[in-house]
Tab-separated table of C-alpha atoms in Angstrom:
chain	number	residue	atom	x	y	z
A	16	UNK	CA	0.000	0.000	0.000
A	17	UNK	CA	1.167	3.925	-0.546
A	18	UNK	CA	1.817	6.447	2.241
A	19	UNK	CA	3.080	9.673	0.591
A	20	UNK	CA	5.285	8.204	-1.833
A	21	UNK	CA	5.421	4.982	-1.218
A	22	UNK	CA	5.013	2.059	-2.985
A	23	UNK	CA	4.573	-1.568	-1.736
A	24	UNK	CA	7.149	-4.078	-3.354
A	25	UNK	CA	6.728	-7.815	-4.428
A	26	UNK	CA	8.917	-9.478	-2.097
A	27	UNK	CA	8.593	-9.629	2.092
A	28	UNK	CA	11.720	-10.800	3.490
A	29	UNK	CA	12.067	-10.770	7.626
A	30	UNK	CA	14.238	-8.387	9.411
A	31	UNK	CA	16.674	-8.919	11.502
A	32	UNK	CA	18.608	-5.852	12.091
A	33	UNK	CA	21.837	-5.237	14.427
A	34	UNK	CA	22.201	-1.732	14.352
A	35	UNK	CA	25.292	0.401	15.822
A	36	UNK	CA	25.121	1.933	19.644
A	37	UNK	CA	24.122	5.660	19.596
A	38	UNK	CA	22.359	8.067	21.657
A	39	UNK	CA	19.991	10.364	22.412
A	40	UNK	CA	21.102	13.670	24.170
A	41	UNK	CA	17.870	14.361	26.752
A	42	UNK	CA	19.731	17.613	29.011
A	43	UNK	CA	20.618	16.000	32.116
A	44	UNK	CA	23.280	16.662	34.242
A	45	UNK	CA	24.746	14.780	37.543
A	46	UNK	CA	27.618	15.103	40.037
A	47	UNK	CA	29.532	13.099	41.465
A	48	UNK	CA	33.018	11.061	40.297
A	49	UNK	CA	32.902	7.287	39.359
A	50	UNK	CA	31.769	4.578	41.458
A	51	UNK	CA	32.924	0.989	41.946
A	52	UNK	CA	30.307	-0.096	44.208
A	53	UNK	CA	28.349	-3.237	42.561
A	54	UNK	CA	25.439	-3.310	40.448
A	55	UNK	CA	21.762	-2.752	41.848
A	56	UNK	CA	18.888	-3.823	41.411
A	57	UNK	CA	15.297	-1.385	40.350
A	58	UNK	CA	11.970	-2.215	39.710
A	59	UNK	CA	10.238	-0.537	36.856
A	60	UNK	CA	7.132	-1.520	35.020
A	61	UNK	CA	6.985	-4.994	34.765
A	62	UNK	CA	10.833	-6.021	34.960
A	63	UNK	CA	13.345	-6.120	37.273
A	64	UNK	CA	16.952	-4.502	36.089
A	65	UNK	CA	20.302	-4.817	37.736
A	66	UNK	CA	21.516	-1.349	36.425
A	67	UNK	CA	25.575	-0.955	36.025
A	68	UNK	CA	27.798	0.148	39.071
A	69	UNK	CA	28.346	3.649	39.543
A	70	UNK	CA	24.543	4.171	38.256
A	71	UNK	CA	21.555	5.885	40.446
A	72	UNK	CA	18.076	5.995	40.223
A	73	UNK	CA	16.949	9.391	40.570
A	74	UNK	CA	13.751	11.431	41.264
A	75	UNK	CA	13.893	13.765	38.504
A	76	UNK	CA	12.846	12.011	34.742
A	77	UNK	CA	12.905	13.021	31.019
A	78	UNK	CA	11.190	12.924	28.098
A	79	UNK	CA	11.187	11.509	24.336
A	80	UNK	CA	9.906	14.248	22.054
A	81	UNK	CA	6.347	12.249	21.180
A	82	UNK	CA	6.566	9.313	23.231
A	83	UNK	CA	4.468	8.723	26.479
A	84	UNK	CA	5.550	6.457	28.778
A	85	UNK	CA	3.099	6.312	32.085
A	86	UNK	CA	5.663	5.608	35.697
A	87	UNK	CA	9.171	6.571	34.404
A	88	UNK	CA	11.856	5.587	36.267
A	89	UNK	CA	14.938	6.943	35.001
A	90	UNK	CA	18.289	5.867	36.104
A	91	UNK	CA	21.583	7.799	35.394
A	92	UNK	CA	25.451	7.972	35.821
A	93	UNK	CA	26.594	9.538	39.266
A	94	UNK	CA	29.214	10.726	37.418
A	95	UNK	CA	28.953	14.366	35.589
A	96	UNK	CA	27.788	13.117	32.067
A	97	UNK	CA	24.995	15.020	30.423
A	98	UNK	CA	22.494	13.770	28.402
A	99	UNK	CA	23.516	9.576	29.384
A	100	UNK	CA	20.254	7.672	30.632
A	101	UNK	CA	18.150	4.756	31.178
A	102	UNK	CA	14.052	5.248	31.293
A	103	UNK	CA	11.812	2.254	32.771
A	104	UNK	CA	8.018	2.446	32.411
A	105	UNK	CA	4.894	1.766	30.339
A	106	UNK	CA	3.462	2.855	26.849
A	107	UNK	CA	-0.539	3.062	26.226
A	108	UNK	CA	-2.501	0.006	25.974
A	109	UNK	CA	-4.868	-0.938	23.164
A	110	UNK	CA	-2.149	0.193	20.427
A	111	UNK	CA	-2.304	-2.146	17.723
A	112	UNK	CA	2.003	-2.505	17.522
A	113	UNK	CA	4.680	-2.037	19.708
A	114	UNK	CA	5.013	1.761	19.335
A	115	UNK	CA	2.003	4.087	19.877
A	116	UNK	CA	0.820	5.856	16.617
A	117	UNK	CA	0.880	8.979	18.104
A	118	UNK	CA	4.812	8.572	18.382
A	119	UNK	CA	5.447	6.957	14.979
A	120	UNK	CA	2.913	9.595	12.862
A	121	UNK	CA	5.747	12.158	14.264
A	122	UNK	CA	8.878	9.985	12.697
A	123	UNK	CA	10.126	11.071	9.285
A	124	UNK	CA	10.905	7.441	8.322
A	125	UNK	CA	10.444	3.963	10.726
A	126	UNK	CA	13.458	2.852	12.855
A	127	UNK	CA	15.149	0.260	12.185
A	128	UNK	CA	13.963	-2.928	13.880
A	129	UNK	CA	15.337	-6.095	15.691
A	130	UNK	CA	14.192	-8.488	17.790
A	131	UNK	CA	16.712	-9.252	20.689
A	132	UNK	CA	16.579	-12.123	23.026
A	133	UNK	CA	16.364	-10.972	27.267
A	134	UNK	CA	17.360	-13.119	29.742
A	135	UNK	CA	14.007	-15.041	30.003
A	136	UNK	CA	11.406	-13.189	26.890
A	137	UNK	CA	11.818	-11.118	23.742
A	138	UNK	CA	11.746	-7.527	22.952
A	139	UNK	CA	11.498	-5.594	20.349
A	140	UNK	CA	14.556	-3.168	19.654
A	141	UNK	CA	14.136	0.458	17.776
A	142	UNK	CA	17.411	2.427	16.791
A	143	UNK	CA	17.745	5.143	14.172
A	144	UNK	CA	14.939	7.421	15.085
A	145	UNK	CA	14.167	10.807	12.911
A	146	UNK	CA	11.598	13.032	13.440
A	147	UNK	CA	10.418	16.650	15.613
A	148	UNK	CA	13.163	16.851	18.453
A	149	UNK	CA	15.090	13.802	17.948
A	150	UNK	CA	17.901	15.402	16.731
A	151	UNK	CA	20.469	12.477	18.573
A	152	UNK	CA	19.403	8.485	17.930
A	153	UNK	CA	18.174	6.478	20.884
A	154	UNK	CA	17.280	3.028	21.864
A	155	UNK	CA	14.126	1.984	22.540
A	156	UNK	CA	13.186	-1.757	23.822
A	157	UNK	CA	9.494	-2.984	24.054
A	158	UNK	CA	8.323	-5.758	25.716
A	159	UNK	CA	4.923	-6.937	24.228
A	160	UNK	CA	1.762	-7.358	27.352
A	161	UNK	CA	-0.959	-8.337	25.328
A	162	UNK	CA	-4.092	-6.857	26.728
A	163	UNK	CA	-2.475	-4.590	28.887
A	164	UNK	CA	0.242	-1.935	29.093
A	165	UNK	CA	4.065	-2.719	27.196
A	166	UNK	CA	7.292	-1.848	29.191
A	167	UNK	CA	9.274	0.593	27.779
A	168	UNK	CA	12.989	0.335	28.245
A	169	UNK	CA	14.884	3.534	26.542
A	170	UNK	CA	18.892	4.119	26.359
A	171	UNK	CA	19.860	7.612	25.451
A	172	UNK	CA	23.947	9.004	26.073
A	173	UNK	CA	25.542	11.698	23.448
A	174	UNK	CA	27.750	10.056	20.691
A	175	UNK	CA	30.854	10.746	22.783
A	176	UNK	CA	29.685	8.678	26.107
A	177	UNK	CA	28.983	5.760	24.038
A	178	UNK	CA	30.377	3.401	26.717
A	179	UNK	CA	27.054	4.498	28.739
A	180	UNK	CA	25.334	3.323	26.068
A	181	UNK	CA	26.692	-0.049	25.955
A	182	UNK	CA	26.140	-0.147	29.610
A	183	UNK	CA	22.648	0.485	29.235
A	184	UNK	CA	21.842	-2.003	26.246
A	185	UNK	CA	23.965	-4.435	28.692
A	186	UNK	CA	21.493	-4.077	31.552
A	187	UNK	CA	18.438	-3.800	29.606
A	188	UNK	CA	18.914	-7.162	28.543
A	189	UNK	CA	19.478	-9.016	31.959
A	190	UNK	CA	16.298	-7.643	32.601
A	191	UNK	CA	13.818	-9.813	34.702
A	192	UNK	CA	10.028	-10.133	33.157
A	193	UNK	CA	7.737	-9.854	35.977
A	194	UNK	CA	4.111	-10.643	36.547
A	195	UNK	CA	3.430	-11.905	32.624
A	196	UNK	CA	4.725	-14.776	30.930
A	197	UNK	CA	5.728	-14.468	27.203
A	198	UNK	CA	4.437	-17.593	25.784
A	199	UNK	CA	5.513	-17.689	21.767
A	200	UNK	CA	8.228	-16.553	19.835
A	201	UNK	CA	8.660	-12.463	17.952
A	202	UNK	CA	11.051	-13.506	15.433
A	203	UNK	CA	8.850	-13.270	12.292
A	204	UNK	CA	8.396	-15.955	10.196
A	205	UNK	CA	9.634	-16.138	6.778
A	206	UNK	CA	6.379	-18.145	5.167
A	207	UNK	CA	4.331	-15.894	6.906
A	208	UNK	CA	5.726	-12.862	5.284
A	209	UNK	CA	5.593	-13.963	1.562
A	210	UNK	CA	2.113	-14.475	2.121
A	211	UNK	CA	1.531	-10.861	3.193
A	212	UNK	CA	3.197	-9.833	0.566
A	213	UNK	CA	1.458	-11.949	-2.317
A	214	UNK	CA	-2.074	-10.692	-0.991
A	215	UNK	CA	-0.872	-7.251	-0.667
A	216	UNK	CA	1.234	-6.541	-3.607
A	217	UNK	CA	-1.145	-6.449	-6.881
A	218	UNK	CA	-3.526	-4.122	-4.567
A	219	UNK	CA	-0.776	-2.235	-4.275
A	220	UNK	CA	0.158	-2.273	-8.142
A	221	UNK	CA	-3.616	-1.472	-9.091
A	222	UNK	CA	-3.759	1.412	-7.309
A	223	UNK	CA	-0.098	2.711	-8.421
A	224	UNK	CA	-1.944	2.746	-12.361
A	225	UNK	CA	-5.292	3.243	-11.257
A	226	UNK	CA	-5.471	6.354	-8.641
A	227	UNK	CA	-3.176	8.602	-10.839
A	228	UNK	CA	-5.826	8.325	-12.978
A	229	UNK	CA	-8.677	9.102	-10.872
A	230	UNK	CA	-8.205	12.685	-10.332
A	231	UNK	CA	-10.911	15.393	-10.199
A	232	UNK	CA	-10.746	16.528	-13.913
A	233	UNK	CA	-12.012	12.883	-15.047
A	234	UNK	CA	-15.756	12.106	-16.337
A	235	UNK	CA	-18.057	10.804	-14.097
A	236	UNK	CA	-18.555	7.676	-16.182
A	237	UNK	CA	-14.288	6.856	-15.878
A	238	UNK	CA	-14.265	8.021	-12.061
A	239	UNK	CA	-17.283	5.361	-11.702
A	240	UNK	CA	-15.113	2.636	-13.608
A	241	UNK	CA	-11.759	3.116	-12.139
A	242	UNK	CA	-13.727	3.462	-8.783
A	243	UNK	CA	-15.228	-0.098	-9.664
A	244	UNK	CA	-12.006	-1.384	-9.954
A	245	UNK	CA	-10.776	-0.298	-7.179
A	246	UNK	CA	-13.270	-1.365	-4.725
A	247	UNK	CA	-12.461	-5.149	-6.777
A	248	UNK	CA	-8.677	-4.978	-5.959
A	249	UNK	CA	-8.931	-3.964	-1.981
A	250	UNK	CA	-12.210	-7.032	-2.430
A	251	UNK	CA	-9.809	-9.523	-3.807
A	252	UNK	CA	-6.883	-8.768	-1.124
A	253	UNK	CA	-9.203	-9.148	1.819
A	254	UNK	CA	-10.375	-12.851	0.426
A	255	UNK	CA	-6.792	-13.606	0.254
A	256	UNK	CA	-5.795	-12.568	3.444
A	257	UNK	CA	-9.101	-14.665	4.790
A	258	UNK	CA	-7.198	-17.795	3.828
A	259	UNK	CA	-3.938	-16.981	6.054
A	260	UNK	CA	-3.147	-18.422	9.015
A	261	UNK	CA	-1.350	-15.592	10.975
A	262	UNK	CA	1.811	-15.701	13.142
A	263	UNK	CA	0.824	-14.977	16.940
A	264	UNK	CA	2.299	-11.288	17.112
A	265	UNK	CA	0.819	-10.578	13.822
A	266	UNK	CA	-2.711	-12.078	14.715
A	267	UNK	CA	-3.744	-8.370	15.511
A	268	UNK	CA	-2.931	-6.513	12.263
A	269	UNK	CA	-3.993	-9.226	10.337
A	270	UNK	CA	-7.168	-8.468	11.542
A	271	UNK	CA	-6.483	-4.761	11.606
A	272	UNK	CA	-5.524	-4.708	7.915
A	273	UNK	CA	-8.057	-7.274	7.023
A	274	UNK	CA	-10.829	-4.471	8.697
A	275	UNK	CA	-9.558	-1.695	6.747
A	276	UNK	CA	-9.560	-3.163	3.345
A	277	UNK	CA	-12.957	-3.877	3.948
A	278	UNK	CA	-13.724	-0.286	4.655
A	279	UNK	CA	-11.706	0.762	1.769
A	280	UNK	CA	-13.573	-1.433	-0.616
A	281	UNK	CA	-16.480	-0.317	0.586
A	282	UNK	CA	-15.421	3.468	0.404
A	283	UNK	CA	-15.053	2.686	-3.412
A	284	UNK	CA	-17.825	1.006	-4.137
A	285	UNK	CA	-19.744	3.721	-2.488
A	286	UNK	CA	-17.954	6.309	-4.564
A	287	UNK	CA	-18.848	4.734	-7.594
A	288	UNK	CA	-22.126	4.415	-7.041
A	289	UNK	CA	-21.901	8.601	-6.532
A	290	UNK	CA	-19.911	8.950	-9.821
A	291	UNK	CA	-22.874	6.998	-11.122
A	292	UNK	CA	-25.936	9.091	-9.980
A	293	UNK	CA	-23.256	12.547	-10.152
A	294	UNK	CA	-23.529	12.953	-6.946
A	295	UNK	CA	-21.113	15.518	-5.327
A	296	UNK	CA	-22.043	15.479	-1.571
A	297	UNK	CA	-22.121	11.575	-2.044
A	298	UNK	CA	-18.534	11.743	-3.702
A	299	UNK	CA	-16.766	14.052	-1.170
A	300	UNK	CA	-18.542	11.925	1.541
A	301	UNK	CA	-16.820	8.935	0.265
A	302	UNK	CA	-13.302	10.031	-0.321
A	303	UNK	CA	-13.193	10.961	3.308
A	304	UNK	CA	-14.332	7.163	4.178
A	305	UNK	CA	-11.430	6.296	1.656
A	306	UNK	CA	-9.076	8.427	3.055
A	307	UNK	CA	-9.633	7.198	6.950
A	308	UNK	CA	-9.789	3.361	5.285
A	309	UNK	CA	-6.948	4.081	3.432
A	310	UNK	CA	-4.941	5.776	6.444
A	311	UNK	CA	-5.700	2.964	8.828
A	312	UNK	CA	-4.448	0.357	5.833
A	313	UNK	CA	-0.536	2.038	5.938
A	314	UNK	CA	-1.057	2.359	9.456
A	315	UNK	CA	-1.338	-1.492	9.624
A	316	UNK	CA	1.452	-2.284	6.990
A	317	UNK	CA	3.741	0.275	9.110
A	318	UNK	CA	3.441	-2.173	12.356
A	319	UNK	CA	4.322	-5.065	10.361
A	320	UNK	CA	7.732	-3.407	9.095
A	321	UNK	CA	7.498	-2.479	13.421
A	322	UNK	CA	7.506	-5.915	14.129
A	323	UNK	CA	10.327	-6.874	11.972
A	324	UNK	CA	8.658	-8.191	8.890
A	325	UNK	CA	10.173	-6.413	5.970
A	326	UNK	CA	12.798	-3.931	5.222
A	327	UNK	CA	11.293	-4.042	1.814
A	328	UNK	CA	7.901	-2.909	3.113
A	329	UNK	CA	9.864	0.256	4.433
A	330	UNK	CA	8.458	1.483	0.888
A	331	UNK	CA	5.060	0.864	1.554
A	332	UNK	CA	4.969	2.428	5.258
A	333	UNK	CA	8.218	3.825	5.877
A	334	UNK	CA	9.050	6.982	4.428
A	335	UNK	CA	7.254	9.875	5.395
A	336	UNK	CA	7.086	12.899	3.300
């Protein structure tokens, strides 16, 4: 599907990123000279982290530009390092991926994604941010809760304290889970994703030749057939996504992406039938249906690129004008 400029390609392969360690500069600054003492332990969220020695929890938190996270507890050098930190807490529940929309509508492209094995679950790893105030990378780790709230695990040090950073990756992944039990796998499957991609992709192609086409200066009679066809392409990829069985993290946009196609075939089929009777409140009132179906649609595809299904479908949902 197209957001912008994008365009969805033929081939889903699964992503398994290892990024390099950077940082995110978030204006803190703390006293104090090095510490040998041994590593702690803090509870945040649902986890329990043994943070590096010479690391403090503090009172004082921070924030991502765009990204809520509910009961931060944010955990820092002692010695004088700006800008170094670790943030434990929780992002909204009901979202339909690992990061909340609000956050990812802001980014100017999707970070890259991993999936990176803790001591005793999965999480899902996000480097390479860009967007509104994220001038400096960061590191964000989510831990899936289905039903309720993710944990939220977020490295940020300035390119020069790198070591921090490596710290802070180090800890986040002796992390202990607590409270939930992570019960399948968020690797994504390879079978899996060439399905997607074969249900998806000639939807994708139709609408590349057909909605350049269907612009306002067209007759009502060729907005009413390219309409037609439209509504038949988005019919035919929701009948073949019917037929797939999806992987367990996917199960959700599946059924996401399967509800918006529906809407968007219905959105055309409705705005043929107002091409038909040249109808302009029944037109306009259908391209906004279109638009919302159509939003909701690259929404979906974005989460699947989120969950480490395709750098390829980083052209369907990834760039952002």
């Amino acid at each position: 599907m197209r957001h912008g400029q994008r365009s969805l390609p033929t081939a889903v392969i699964p992503l398994f990123v290892a990024v390099a360690i950077l940082g995110y500069v978030a204006g803190h600054a703390h006293s104090g000279g090095e510490s040998s003492e041994a590593p702690r332990t803090a509870k945040g969220a649902h986890v329990l982290i043994e943070y590096p020695a010479g690391w403090r929890p503090v009172a004082s938190s921070t924030r991502i530009p765009g990204l809520a996270i509910a009961h931060p507890q944010l955990i820092v050098p002692r010695a004088r390092h700006a800008g170094v930190g670790l943030i434990v807490g929780t992002l909204p529940a009901g979202e339909l991926g690992p990061l909340p929309r609000a956050f990812v509508s802001r980014l100017r492209r999707l970070p890259q994604t991993a999936v990176v094995d803790l001591v005793e679950a999965q999480a899902y790893r996000y480097a390479q941010f860009s967007g509104p105030g994220l001038g400096e990378p960061l590191t964000v780790f989510v831990i899936p809760n289905p039903g309720g709230h993710p944990t939220a695990l977020v490295c940020y040090a300035p390119a020069q304290a790198r070591q921090y950073m490596q710290q802070c990756e180090q800890a986040v992944s002796g992390v202990t889970v607590i409270g939930q039990s992570q019960v399948y796998q968020l690797a994504p499957e390879r079978e899996y994703a060439t399905k997607i991609s074969a249900s998806i992709s000639p939807l994708d192609r139709l609408r590349v030749s057909l909605k350049r086409q269907l612009q306002p200066q067209v007759t009502a009679e060729r907005a009413r057939q390219l309409a037609t066809q439209l509504a038949a392409g988005f019919a035919q990829a929701g009948a073949s996504l019917s037929h797939l069985e999806a992987a367990t993290p996917a199960a959700p946009l599946q059924s996401a992406l399967s509800s918006s196609i529906r809407r968007a075939r219905d959105g055309y089929a409705a705005l043929a039938a107002a091409a038909g009777e040249r109808s302009a409140s029944g037109y306009t009132a259908a391209q906004k249906r279109i638009s919302l179906a159509e939003s909701d649609v690259d929404w979906a595809l974005e989460n699947f690129v989120l969950l480490g299904y395709s750098p390829a479908l980083r052209g369907v949902a990834g760039s952002k004008p």
